[in-house]
Coordinates of C-alpha atoms and ligand atoms in Angstrom, one line a residue:
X1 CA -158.9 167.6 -52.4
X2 CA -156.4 168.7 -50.1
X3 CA -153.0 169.8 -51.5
X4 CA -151.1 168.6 -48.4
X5 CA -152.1 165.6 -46.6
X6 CA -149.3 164.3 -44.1
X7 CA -150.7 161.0 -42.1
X8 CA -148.4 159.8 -38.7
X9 CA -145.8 161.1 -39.5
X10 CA -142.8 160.1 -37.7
X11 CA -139.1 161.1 -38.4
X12 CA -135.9 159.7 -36.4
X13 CA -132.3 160.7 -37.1
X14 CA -129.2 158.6 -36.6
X15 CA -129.6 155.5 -34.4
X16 CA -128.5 153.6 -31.1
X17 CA -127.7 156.6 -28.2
X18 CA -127.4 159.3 -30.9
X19 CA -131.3 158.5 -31.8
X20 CA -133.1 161.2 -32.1
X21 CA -136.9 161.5 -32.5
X22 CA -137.5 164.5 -34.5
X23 CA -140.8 163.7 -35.2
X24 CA -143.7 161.5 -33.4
X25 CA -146.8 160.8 -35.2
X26 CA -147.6 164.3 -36.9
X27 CA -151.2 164.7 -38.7
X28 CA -151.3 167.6 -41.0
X29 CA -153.7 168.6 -43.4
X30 CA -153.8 171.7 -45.9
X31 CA -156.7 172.6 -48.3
X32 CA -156.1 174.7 -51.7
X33 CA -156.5 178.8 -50.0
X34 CA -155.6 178.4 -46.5
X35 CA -152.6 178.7 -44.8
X36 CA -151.4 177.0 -41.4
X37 CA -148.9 178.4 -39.1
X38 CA -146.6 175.8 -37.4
X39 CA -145.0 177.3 -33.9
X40 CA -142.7 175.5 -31.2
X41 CA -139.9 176.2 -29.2
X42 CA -136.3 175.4 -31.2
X43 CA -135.6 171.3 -31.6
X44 CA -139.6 170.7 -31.1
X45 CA -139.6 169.7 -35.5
X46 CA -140.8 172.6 -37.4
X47 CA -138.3 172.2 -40.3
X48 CA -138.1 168.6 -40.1
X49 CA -141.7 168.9 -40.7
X50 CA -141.4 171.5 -43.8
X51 CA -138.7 169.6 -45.3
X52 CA -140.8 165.9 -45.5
X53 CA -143.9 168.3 -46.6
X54 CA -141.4 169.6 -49.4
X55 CA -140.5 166.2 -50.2
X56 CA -136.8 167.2 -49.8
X57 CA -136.5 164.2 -46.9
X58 CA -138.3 161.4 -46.6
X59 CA -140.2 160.5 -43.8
X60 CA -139.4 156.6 -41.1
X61 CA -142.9 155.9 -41.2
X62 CA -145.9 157.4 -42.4
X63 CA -147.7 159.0 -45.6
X64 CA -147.0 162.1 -47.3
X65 CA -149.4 163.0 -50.1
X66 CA -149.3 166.5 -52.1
X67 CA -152.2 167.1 -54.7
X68 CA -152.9 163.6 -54.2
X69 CA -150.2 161.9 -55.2
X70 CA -148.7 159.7 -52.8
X71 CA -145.0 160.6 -52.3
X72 CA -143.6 157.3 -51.5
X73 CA -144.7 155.8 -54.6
X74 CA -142.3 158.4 -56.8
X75 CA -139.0 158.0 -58.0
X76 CA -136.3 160.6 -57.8
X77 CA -137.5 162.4 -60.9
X78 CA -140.9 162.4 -60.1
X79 CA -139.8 164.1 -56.9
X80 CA -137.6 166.4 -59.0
X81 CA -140.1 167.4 -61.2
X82 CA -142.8 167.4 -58.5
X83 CA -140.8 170.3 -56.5
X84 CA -139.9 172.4 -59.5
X85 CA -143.8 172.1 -60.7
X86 CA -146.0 172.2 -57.7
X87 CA -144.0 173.3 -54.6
X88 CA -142.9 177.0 -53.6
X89 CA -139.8 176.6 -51.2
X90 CA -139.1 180.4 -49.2
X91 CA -136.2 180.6 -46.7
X92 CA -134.9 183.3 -44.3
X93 CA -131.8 183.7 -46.0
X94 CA -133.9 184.0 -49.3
X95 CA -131.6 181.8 -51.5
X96 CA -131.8 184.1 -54.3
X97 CA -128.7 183.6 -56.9
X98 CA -126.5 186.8 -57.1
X99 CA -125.7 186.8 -60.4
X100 CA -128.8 186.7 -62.0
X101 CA -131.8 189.5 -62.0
X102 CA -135.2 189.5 -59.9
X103 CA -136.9 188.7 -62.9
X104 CA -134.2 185.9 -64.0
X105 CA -134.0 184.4 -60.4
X106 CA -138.4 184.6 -60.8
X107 CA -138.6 182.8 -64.1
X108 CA -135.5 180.3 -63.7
X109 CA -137.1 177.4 -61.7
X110 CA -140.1 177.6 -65.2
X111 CA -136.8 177.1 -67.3
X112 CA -135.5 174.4 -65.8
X113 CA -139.3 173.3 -66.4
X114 CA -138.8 173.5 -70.3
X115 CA -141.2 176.3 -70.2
X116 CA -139.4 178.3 -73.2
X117 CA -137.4 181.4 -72.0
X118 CA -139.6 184.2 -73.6
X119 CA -142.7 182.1 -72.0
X120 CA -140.7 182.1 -68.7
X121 CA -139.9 185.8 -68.5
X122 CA -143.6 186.6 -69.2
X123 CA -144.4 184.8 -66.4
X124 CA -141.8 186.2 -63.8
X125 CA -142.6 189.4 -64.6
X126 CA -146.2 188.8 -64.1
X127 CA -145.2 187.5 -60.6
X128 CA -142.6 190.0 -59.9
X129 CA -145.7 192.5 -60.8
X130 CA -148.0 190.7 -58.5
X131 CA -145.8 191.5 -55.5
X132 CA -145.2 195.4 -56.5
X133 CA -141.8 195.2 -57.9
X134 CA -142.3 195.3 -61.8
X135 CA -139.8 198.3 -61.6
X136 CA -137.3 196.2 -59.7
X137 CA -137.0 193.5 -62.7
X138 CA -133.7 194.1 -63.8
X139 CA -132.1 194.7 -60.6
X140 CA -129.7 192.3 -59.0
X141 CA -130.0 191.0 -55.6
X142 CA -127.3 193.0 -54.2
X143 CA -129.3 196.1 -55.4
X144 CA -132.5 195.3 -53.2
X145 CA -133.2 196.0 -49.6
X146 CA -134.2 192.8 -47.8
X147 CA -137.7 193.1 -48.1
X148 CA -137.3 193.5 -51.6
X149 CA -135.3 190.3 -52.2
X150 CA -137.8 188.1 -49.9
X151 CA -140.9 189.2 -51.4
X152 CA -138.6 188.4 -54.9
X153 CA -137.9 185.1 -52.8
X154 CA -141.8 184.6 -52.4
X155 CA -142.3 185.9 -55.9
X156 CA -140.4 182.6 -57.7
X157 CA -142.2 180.2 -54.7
X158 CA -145.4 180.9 -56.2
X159 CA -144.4 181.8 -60.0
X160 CA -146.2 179.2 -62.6
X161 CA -148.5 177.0 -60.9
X162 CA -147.6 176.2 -57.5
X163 CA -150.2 174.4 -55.2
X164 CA -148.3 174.2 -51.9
X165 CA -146.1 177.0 -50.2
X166 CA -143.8 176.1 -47.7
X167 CA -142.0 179.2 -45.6
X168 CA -139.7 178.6 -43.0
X169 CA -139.4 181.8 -40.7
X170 CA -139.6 184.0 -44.2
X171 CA -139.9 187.1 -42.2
X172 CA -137.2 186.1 -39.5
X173 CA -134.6 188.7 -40.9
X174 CA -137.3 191.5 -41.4
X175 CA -138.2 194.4 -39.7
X176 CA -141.6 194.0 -38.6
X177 CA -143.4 196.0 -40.6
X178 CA -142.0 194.8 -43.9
X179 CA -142.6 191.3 -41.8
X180 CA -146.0 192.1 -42.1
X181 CA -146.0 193.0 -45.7
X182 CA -144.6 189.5 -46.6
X183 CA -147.1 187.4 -44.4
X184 CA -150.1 189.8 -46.7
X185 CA -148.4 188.8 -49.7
X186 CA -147.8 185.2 -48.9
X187 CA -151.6 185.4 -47.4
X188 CA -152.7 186.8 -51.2
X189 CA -151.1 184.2 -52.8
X190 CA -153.4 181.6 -50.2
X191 CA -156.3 183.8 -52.0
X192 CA -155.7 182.5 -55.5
X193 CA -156.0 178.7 -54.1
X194 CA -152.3 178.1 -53.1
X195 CA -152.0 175.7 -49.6
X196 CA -149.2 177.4 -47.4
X197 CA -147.3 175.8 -44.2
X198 CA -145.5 178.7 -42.5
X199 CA -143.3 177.9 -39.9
X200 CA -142.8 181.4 -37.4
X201 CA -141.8 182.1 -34.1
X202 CA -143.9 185.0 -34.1
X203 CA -147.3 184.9 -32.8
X204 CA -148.6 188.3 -34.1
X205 CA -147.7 186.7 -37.4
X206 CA -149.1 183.3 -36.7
X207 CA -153.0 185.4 -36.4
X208 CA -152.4 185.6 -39.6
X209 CA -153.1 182.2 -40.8
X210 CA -156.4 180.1 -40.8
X211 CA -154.8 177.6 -38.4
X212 CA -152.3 177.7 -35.9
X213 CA -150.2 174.3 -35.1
X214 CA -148.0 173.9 -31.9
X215 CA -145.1 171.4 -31.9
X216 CA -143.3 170.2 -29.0
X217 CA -141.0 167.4 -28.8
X218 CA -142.1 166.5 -32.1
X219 CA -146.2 166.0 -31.4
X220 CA -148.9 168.6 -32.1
X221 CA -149.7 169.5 -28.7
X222 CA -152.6 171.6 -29.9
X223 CA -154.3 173.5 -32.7
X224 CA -155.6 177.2 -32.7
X225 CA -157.8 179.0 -35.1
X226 CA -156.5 182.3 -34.5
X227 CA -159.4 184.9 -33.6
X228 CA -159.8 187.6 -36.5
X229 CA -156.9 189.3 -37.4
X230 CA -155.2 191.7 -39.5
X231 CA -156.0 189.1 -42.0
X232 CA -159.6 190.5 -42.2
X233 CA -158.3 193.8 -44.1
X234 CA -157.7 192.2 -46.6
X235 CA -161.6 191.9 -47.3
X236 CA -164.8 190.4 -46.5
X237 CA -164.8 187.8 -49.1
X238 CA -161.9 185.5 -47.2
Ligands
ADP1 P1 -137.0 173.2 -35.2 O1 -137.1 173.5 -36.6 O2 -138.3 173.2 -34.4 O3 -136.0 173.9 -34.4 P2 -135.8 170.7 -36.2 O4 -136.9 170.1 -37.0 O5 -134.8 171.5 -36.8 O6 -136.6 171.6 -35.1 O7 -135.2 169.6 -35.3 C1 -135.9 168.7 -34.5 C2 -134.9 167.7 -33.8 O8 -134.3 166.9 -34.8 C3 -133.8 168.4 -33.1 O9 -133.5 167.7 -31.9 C4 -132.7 168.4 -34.0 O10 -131.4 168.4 -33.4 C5 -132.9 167.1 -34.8 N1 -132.4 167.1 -36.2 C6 -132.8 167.9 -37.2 N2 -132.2 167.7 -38.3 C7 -131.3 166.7 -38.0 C8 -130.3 166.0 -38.8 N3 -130.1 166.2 -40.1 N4 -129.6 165.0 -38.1 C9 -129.7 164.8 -36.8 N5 -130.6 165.4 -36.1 C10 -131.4 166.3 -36.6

């Protein structure tokens, strides 16, 4: 089953002559382990798309289903509980809280789960080790360099049992190499069965995914499997 499934999808904002059509009839579909890059020039819908596949706005028309469940039919708490549970949310500015540690910022959105605290702080540490920053824990996010706090940022989108990753330009305020780092780590999570949608202006960073989408005006003007890329380091068994 796929994790995403997003069927004619069409999004306008405000109405009469300030109508605008952010999106036109959109198709998207993500399976468990693979990860699509979404590219277009700026207005063309890339975060209008991201923020209906995170179920944070709802689409005009069209279906939106993640892990099979049919969005539309849920009711604000099953949305709530939908996003802290299944979906991994990672932004450029990395939205990490400053007052709480890497591990505490890891393991909050299992709290607000009801996943008991000691559980939870298993758990973020686990993630925080995943991504190479087990000695980083206690630090706050003032006390990381930026790579640091995104790949903390990507550690708590995939924390617990998230299906579906959604990144909107995660590396935009990266250098490139440490760019390239996060797209690997993002690209491991993919490898334990998590569905990603990364929106990126980069194309060297777009190889990296199994799929390449092009907006424009709010259609998919075309779709690219990327030829072999750095991806293929990773290992033979992708
Ligand atoms: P991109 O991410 O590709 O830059 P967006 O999805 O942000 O594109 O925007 C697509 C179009 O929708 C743009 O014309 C933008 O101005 C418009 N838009 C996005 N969000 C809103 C909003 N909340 N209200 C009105 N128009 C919006």
């Amino acid at each position: 089953m796929s994790v995403l499934e997003m069927r004619e999808i069409t999004k306008v904002y405000g109405q009469g002559p300030s109508e605008v059509v952010a999106l036109a009839g959109v198709d998207l579909t993500v399976d468990p382990g693979s990860m699509v890059a979404v590219m277009g020039p700026s207005g063309s819908g890339k975060s209008t798309l991201l923020t209906i596949a995170g179920s944070l706005e709802s689409p005009t028309s069209g279906d939106v289903r993640v892990a099979g469940a049919d969005l539309a039919g849920m009711s604000r708490d099953e949305l709530a509980r939908l996003r802290r549970r299944s979906i991994g949310y990672v932004f450029q500015d990395f939205n990490l809280l400053p007052g709480l540690t890497a591990a505490e910022n890891v393991s909050l959105p299992l709290e607000l789960d009801g996943i008991g605290g000691r559980r939870a702080r298993q758990r973020g540490l686990e993630a925080l080790e995943l991504l190479g920053l087990a000695d980083r824990a206690g630090h706050f996010p003032d006390q990381l360099s930026g790579g640091e706090r995104q790949r903390v940022a990507i550690a708590r989108a995939v924390v617990g049992d998230r299906r579906l990753l959604l990144a909107d330009e995660p590396t935009g305020a990266l250098d490139s190499a440490t760019g390239e780092a996060v797209m690997r780590l993002m690209l491991t999570a993919c490898k334990r069965g998590v569905a990603a949608v990364v929106v990126t202006h980069d194309a060297q960073l777009a190889a990296w995914a199994d799929r390449v989408v092009f907006l424009r005006d709010g259609r998919v003007i075309d779709h690219t499997v990327p030829p072999p890329g750095p991806e293929s380091l990773l290992g033979a068994d992708r």
